mmCIF file of C-alpha atoms in Angstrom:
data_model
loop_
_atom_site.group_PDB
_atom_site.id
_atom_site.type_symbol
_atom_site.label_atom_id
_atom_site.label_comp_id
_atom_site.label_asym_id
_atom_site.label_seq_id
_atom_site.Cartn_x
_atom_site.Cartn_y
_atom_site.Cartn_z
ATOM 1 C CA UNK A 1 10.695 -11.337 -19.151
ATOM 2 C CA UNK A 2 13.322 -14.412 -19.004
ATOM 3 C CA UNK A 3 14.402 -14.718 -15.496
ATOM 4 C CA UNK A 4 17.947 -15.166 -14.236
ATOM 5 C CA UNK A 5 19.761 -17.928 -16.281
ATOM 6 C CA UNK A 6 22.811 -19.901 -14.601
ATOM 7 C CA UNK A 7 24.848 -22.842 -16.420
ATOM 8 C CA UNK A 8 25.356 -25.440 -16.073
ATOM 9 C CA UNK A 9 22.791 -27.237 -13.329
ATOM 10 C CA UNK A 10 25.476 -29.331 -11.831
ATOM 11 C CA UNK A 11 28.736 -29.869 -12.180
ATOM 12 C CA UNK A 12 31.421 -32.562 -10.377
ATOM 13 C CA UNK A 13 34.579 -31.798 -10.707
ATOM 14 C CA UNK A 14 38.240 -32.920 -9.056
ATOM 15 C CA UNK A 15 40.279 -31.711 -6.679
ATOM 16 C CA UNK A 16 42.819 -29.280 -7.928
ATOM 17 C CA UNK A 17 40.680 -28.472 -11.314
ATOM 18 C CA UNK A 18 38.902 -24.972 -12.066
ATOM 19 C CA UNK A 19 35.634 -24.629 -12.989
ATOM 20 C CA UNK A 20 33.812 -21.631 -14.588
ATOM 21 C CA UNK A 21 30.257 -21.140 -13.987
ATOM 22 C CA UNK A 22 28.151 -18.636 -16.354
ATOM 23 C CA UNK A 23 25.339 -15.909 -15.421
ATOM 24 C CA UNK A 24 22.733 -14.223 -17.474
ATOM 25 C CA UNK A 25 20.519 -11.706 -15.446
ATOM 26 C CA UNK A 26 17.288 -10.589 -16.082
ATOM 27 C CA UNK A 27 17.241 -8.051 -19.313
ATOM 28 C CA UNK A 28 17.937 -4.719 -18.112
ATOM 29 C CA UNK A 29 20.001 -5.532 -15.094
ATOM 30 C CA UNK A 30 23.377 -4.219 -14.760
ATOM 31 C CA UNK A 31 24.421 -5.286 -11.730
ATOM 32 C CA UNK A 32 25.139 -9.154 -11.005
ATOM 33 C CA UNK A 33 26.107 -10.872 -7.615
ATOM 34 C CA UNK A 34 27.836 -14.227 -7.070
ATOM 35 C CA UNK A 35 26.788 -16.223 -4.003
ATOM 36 C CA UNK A 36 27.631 -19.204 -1.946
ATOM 37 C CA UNK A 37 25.939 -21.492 -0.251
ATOM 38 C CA UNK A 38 26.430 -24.111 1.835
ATOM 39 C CA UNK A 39 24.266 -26.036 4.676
ATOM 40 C CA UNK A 40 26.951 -24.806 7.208
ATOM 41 C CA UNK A 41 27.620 -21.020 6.365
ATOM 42 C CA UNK A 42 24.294 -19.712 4.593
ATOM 43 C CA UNK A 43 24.712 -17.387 1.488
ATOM 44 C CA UNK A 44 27.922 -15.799 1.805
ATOM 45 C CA UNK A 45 28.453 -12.796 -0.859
ATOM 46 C CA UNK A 46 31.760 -14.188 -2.914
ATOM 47 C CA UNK A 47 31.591 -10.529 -5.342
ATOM 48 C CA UNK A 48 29.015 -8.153 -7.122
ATOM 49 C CA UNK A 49 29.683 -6.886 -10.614
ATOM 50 C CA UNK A 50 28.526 -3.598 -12.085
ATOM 51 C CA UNK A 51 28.571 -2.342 -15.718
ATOM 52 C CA UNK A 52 31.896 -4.811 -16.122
ATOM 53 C CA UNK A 53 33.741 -3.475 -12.924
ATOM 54 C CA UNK A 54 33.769 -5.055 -9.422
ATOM 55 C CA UNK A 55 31.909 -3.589 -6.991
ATOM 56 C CA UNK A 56 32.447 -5.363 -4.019
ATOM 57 C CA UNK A 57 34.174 -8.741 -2.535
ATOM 58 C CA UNK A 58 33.510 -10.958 -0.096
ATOM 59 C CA UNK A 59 36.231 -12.297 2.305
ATOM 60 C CA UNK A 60 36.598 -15.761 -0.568
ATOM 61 C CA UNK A 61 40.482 -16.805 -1.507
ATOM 62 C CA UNK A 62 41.955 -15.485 -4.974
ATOM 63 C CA UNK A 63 41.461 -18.627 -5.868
ATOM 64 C CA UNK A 64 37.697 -17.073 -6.817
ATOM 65 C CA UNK A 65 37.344 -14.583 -9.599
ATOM 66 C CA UNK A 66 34.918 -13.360 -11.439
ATOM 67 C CA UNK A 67 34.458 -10.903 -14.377
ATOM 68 C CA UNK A 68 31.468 -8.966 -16.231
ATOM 69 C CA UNK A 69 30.737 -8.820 -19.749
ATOM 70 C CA UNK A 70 29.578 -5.566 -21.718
ATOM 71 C CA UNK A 71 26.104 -7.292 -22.369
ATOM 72 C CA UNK A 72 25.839 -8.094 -18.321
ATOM 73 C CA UNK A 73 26.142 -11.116 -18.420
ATOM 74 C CA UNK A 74 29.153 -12.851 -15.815
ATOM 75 C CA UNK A 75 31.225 -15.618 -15.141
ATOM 76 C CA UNK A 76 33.091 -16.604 -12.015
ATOM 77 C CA UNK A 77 35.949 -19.257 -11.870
ATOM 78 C CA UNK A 78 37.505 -21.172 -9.276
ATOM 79 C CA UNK A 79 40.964 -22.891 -9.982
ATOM 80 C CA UNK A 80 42.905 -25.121 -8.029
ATOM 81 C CA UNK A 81 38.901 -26.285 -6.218
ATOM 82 C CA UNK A 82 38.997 -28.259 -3.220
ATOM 83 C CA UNK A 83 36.858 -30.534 -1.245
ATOM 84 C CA UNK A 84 35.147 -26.784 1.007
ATOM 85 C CA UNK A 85 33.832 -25.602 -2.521
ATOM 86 C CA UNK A 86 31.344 -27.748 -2.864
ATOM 87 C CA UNK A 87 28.592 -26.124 -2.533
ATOM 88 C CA UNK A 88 25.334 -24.402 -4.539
ATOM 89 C CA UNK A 89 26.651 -20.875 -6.452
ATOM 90 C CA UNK A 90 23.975 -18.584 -6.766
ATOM 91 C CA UNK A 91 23.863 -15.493 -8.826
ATOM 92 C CA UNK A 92 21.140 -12.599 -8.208
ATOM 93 C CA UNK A 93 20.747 -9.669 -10.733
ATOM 94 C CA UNK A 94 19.512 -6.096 -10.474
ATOM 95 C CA UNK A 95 18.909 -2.935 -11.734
ATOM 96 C CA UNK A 96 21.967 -2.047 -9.523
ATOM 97 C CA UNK A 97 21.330 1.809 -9.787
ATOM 98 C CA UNK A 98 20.899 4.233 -6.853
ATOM 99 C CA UNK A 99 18.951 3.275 -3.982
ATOM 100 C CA UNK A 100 18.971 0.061 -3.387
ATOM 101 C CA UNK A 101 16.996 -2.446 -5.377
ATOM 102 C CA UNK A 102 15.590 -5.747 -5.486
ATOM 103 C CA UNK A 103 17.583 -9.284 -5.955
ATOM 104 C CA UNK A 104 16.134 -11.936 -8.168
ATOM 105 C CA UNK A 105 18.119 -15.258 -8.296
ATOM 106 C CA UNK A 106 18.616 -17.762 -10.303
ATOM 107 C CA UNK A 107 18.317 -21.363 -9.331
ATOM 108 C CA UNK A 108 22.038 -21.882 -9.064
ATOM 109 C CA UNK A 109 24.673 -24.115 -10.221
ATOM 110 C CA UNK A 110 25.486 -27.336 -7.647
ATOM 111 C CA UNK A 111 29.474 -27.964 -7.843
ATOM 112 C CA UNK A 112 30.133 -31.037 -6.208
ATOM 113 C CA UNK A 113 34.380 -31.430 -5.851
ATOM 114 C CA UNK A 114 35.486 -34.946 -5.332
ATOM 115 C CA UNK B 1 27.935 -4.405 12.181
ATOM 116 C CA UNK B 2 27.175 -5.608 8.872
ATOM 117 C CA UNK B 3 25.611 -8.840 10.065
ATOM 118 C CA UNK B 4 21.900 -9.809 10.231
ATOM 119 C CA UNK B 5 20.784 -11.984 12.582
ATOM 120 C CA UNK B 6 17.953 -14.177 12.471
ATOM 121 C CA UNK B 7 16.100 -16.148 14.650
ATOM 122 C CA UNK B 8 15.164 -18.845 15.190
ATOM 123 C CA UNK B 9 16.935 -21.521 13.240
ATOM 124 C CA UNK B 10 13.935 -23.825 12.734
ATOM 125 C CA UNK B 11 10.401 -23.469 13.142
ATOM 126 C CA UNK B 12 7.300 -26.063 13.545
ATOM 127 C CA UNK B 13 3.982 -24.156 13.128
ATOM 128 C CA UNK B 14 0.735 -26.044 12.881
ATOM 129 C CA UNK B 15 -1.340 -25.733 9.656
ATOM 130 C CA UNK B 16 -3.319 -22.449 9.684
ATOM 131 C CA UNK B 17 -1.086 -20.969 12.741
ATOM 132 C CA UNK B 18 1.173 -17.958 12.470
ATOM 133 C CA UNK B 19 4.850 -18.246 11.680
ATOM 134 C CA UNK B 20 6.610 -15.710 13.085
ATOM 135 C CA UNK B 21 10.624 -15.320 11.901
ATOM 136 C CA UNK B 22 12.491 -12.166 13.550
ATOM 137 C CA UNK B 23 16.259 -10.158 12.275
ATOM 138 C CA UNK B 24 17.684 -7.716 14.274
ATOM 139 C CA UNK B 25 20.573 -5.489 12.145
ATOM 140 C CA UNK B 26 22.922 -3.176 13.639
ATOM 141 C CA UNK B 27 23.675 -0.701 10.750
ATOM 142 C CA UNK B 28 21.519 2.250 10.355
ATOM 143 C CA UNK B 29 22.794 2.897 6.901
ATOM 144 C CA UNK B 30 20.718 0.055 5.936
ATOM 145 C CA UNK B 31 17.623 1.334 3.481
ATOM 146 C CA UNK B 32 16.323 -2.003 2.126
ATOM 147 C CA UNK B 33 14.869 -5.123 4.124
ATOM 148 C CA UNK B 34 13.582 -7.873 1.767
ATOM 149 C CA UNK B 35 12.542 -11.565 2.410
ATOM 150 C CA UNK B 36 13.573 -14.604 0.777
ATOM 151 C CA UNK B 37 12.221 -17.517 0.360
ATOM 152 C CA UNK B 38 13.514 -20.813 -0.571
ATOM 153 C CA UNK B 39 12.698 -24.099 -1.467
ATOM 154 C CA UNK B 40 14.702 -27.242 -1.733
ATOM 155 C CA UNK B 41 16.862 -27.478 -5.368
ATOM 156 C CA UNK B 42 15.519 -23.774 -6.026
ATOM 157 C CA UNK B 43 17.275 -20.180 -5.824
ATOM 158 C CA UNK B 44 16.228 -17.913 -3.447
ATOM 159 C CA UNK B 45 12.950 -15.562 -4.387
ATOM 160 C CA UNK B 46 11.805 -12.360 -3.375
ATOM 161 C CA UNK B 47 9.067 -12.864 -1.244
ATOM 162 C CA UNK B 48 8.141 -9.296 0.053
ATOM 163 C CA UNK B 49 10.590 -6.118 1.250
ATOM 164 C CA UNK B 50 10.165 -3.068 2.948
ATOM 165 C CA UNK B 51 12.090 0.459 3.421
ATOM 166 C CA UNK B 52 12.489 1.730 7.010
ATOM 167 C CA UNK B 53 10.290 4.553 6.286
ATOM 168 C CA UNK B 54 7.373 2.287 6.659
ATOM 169 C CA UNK B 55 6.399 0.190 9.810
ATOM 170 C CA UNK B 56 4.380 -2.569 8.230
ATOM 171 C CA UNK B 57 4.128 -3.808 4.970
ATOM 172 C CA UNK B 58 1.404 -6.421 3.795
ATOM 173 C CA UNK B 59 1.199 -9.285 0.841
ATOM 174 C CA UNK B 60 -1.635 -11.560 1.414
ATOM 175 C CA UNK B 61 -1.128 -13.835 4.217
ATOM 176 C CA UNK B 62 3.024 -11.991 4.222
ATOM 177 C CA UNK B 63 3.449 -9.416 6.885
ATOM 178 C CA UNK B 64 6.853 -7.438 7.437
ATOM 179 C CA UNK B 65 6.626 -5.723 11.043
ATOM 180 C CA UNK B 66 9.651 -2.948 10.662
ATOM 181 C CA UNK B 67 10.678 -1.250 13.523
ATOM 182 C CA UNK B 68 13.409 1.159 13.368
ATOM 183 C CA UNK B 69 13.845 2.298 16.555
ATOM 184 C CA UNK B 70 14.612 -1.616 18.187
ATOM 185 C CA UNK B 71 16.694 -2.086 14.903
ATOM 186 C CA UNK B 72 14.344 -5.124 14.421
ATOM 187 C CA UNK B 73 12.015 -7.034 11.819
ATOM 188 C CA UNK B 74 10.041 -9.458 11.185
ATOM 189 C CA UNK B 75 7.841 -11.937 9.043
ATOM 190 C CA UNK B 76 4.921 -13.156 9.820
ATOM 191 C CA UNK B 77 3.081 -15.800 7.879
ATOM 192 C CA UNK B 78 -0.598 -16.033 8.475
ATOM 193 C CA UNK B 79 -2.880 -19.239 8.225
ATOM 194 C CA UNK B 80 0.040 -20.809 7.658
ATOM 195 C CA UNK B 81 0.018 -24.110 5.094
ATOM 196 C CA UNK B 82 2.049 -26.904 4.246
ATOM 197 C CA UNK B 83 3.085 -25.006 0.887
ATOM 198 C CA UNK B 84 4.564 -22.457 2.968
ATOM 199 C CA UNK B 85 6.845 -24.788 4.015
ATOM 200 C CA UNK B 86 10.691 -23.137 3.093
ATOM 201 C CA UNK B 87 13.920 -21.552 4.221
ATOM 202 C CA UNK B 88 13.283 -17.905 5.025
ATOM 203 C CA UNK B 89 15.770 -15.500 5.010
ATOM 204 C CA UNK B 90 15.743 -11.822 5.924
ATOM 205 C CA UNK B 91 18.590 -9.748 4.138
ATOM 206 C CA UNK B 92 19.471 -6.272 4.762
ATOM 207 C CA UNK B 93 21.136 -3.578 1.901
ATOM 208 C CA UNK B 94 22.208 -0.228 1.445
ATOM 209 C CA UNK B 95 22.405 2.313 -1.388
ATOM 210 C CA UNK B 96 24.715 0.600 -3.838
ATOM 211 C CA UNK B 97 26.469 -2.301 -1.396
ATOM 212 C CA UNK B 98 25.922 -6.054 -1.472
ATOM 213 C CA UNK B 99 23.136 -7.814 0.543
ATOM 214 C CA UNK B 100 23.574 -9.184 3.828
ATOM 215 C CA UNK B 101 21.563 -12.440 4.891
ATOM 216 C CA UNK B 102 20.632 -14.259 8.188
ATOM 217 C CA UNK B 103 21.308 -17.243 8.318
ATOM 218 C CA UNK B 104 17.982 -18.543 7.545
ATOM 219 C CA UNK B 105 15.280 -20.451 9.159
ATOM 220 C CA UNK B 106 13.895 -23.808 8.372
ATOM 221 C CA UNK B 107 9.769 -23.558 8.347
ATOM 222 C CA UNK B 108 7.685 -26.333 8.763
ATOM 223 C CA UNK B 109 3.632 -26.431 8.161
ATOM 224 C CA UNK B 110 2.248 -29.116 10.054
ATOM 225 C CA UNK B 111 -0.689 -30.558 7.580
#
């Protein structure tokens, strides 16, 4: 079974441009969360995603979004990015049913803003 | 009450010593206590979770002490080796919310 697939690796981008960053989980996962983190702050939870609807937010700007896809498989975007969001965007995927369930990650996207 | 907090923030254990990494949680609502481990350039993995209706869980040299009581737990790493070397992070997660880490803790294996 493929693991959890994020695109691109690495990105730089400017100040003041949006990036989009792209998810597949693990086949049969429904439910996909969006992470960042950063040497200073840890893994802060930016928003989790179940069967296309949001589940839950973290305390990020507007200026982060996100969005499901019927086959599972998410984006999030960040417009306007400045300097703070550089950081490494990790998104986990699971089952996301009942009880709750196990977490696999992928290996992240780094965004460097500049 | 949502937060996890771990302890400590960095860790030096000599090769084939015992790392020890501890969380304390404050809300009981919590059902799920998994592990992470990280290594530099890599995502988090799963290293090894346990429910609170257990006390101890074992996997190989990975230990999770649970107790319920103290709203406490812990890892600890047995004959510990360079390869073991990592960010740990405890998380904690209930029925159909989003996981909440500690802030990690940098292990290092003496060779």
């Amino acid at each position: 079974k493929a693991g959890v697939t994020q695109t691109p690796r690495y990105l730089i981008k400017t100040r003041g441009q949006q990036v989009t960053l792209s998810c597949s989980p693990i086949s049969g996962h429904r439910s996909v969360s969006w992470y960042q983190q950063t040497p200073g702050q840890g893994l802060q939870f930016l928003f989790e995603y179940f069967s296309e609807t949001q589940r839950n937010k973290g305390n990020f700007p507007g200026r982060f979004s996100g969005r499901q896809f019927s086959n599972s498989r998410s984006e999030m975007n960040v417009s306007t990015l400045e300097l703070g969001d550089s950081a490494l965007y990790l998104c986990a995927s699971s089952e996301g049913q009942g009880i709750a369930t196990e977490a696999f990650f992928g290996q992240g996207t780094r965004l460097t803003v500049v | 009450q949502q937060q996890v907090k771990q302890s400590p923030q960095s860790l030096i254990v000599q090769k084939g010593g015992i790392s020890i990494i501890n969380c304390a949680y404050e809300n009981t609502a919590f059902d799920y206590f998994p592990w992470y481990q990280q290594f530099p350039g890599k995502g988090p993995a799963l290293l090894i979770a346990i429910r609170p209706d257990v006390s101890e869980k074992k996997e190989g040299r990975f230990t999770i002490s649970f107790n319920k009581s103290a709203k406490q737990f812990s890892l600890h790493i047995m004959d510990s080796q360079p390869g073991d070397s990592a960010t740990y992070f405890c998380a904690a997660r209930k029925r159909d919310d989003k996981i909440i880490f500690g802030k990690g803790t940098r292990l290092h294996i003496l060779p």
